[in-house]
Short mmCIF file of C-alpha atoms in Angstrom, two decimals:
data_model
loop_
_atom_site.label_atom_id
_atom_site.label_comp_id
_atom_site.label_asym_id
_atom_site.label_seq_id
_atom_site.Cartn_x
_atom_site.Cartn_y
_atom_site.Cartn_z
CA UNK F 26 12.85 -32.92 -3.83
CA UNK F 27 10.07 -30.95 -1.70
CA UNK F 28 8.19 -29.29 -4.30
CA UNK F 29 6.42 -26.85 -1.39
CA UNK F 30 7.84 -23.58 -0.73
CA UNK F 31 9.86 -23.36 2.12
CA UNK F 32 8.16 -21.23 5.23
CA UNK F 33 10.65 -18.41 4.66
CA UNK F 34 9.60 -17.79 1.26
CA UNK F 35 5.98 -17.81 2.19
CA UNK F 36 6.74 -15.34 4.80
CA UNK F 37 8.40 -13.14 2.67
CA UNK F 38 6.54 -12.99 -0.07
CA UNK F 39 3.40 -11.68 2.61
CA UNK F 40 5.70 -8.85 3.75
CA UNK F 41 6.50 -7.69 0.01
CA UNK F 42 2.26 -7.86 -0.14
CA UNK F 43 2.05 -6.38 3.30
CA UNK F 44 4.23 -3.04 1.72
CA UNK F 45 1.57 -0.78 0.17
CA UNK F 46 -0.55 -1.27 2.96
CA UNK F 47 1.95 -0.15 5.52
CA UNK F 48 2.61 2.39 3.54
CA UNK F 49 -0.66 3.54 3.92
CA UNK F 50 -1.42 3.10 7.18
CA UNK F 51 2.34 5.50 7.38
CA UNK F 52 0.46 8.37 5.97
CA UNK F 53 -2.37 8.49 8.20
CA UNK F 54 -0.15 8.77 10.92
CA UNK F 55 1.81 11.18 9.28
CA UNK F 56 -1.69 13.14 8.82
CA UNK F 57 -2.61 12.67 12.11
CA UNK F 58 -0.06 13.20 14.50
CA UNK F 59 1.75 16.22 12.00
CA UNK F 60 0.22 19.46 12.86
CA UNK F 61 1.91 21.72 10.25
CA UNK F 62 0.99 22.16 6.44
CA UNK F 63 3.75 19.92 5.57
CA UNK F 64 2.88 17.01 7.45
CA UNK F 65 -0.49 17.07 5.60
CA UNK F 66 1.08 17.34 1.89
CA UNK F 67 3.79 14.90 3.01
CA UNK F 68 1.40 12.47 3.80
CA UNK F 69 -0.38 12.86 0.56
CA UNK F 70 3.16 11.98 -1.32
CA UNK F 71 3.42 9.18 0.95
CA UNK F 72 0.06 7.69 0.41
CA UNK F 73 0.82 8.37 -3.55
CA UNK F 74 4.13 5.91 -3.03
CA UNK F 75 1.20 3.10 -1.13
CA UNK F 76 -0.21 3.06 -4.62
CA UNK F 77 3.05 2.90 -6.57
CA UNK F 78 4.09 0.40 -4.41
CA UNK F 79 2.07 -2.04 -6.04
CA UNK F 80 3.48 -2.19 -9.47
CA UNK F 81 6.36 -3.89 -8.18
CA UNK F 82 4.98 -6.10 -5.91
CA UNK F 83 2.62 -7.45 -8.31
CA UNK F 84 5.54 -7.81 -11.04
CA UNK F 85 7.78 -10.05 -8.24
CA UNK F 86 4.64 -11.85 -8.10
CA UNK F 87 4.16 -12.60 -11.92
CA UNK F 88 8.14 -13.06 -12.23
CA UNK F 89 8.23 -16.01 -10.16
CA UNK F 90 5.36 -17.36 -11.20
CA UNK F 91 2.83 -16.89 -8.09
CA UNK F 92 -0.06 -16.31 -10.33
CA UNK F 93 -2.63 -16.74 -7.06
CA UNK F 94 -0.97 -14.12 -5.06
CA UNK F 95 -2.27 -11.65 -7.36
CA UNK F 96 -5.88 -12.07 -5.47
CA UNK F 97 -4.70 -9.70 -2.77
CA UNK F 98 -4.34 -6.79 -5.35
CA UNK F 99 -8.29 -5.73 -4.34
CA UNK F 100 -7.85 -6.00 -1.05
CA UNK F 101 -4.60 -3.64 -1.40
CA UNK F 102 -6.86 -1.33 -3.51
CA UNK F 103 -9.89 -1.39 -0.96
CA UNK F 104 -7.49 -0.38 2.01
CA UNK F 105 -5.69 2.11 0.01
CA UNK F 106 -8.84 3.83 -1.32
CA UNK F 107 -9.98 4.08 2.58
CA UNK F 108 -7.23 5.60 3.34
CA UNK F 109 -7.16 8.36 0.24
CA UNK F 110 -10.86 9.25 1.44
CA UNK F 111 -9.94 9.81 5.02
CA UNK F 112 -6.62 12.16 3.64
CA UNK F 113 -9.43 13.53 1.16
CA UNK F 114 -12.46 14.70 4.03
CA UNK F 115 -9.69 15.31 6.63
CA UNK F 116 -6.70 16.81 5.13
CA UNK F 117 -7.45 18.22 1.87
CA UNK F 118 -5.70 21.27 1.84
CA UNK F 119 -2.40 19.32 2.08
CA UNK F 120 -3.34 17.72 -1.44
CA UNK F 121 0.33 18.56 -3.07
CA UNK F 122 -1.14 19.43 -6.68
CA UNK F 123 -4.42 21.60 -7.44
CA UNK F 124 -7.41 21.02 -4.86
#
């Protein structure tokens, strides 16, 4: 038996990785092509799920045992904290909870 994992699985398992980056990416668009109020705070609670969106991710990691995986987590965080600091100079006022 193949001990390798098949190329499937390897695929897979960079889309579940890929997640909280999309997600971020999702909210600047959200901020940038939404003109009212409400596409600003909605972005902010989208870019709030980008960072959620890790916990799981990095738990289906540990569960099955793909310890090296977990080496993309700062890369997740460097992308995500870009994106919070171009919501935070650009579309502040849509912050949904005390400025």
């Amino acid at each position: 038996m193949n001990n390798t994992r098949s190329e499937a699985e390897q695929t897979n398992d960079n889309v579940w990785w890929a997640v909280p980056a999309l997600i971020a990416i999702l909210a600047g668009a959200i901020a940038f092509l939404g003109r009212a109020d409400a596409a600003q705070t909605a972005a902010w609670c989208v870019y709030f799920a980008g960072w959620i969106a890790i916990v799981p991710v990095t738990a289906r990691s540990l569960l099955k045992g793909l310890h090296r995986q977990l080496f993309r987590i700062p890369g997740l965080l460097i992308a995500l904290f870009i994106m919070g600091a171009y919501l935070y100079v650009f579309h502040r006022d849509g912050i949904p909870f005390g400025h």
